[in-house]
XYZ file of C-alpha atoms in Angstrom:
77
model
C 0.000 0.000 0.000
C 1.327 3.402 -0.885
C 1.583 6.277 1.544
C -1.177 8.909 1.308
C 1.458 11.587 1.864
C 3.552 10.238 -1.020
C 0.504 10.300 -3.306
C -0.392 13.868 -2.305
C 3.196 15.027 -2.697
C 3.415 13.404 -6.137
C 0.271 15.291 -7.191
C 1.731 18.596 -6.006
C 5.041 17.991 -7.769
C 3.256 16.890 -10.958
C 1.207 20.091 -10.944
C 4.399 22.162 -11.175
C 6.058 21.483 -14.560
C 9.158 23.494 -13.680
C 9.718 21.540 -10.466
C 9.012 18.263 -12.256
C 11.643 19.040 -14.898
C 14.139 20.139 -12.264
C 13.698 16.888 -10.341
C 13.962 14.879 -13.551
C 17.232 16.548 -14.495
C 18.582 16.023 -10.984
C 17.539 12.360 -10.997
C 19.479 11.761 -14.198
C 22.690 12.986 -12.590
C 22.086 12.322 -8.893
C 19.166 9.926 -8.256
C 19.780 9.707 -4.511
C 19.934 13.487 -4.285
C 16.615 13.739 -6.125
C 15.052 11.386 -3.595
C 16.444 13.418 -0.704
C 15.074 16.562 -2.333
C 11.606 14.975 -2.677
C 11.700 13.993 1.012
C 12.708 17.583 1.906
C 9.883 18.952 -0.258
C 7.478 16.693 1.614
C 8.666 18.046 4.953
C 8.320 21.638 3.702
C 4.789 20.936 2.423
C 3.667 19.236 5.633
C 3.587 15.862 3.871
C 6.437 13.910 5.463
C 7.583 10.885 3.465
C 10.476 8.476 3.551
C 12.663 7.499 0.614
C 11.023 4.048 0.671
C 7.525 5.572 0.532
C 8.542 7.660 -2.480
C 10.008 4.605 -4.227
C 6.939 2.491 -3.457
C 4.569 5.154 -4.712
C 6.473 5.686 -7.961
C 6.610 1.928 -8.540
C 2.839 1.668 -8.057
C 1.950 4.232 -10.721
C 0.536 3.192 -14.078
C 1.661 6.329 -15.878
C 3.821 6.218 -19.001
C 5.659 9.463 -18.268
C 6.520 8.368 -14.738
C 7.668 4.967 -15.928
C 9.950 6.695 -18.456
C 11.320 8.874 -15.641
C 11.947 5.776 -13.530
C 13.771 4.002 -16.338
C 16.126 6.949 -16.781
C 16.662 7.473 -13.065
C 16.706 3.785 -12.088
C 20.191 3.955 -10.555
C 19.085 5.674 -7.344
C 15.440 4.749 -7.327
């Protein structure tokens, strides 16, 4: 089961194309750093998540764009 906070945080990030692109670029070069940044964003938004919750949520999605992102950033995710 995926974390409700992870799902809400994903929705917020997805709604901001600039942030989404920034995280994508970071994940290509520093996947672990991108995960830490997502966790920090969750804290700042009042939606605390762990790295594992983020990974689990991303793995549960049936979304072509997200799956493409995961394939490219697989090293740290």
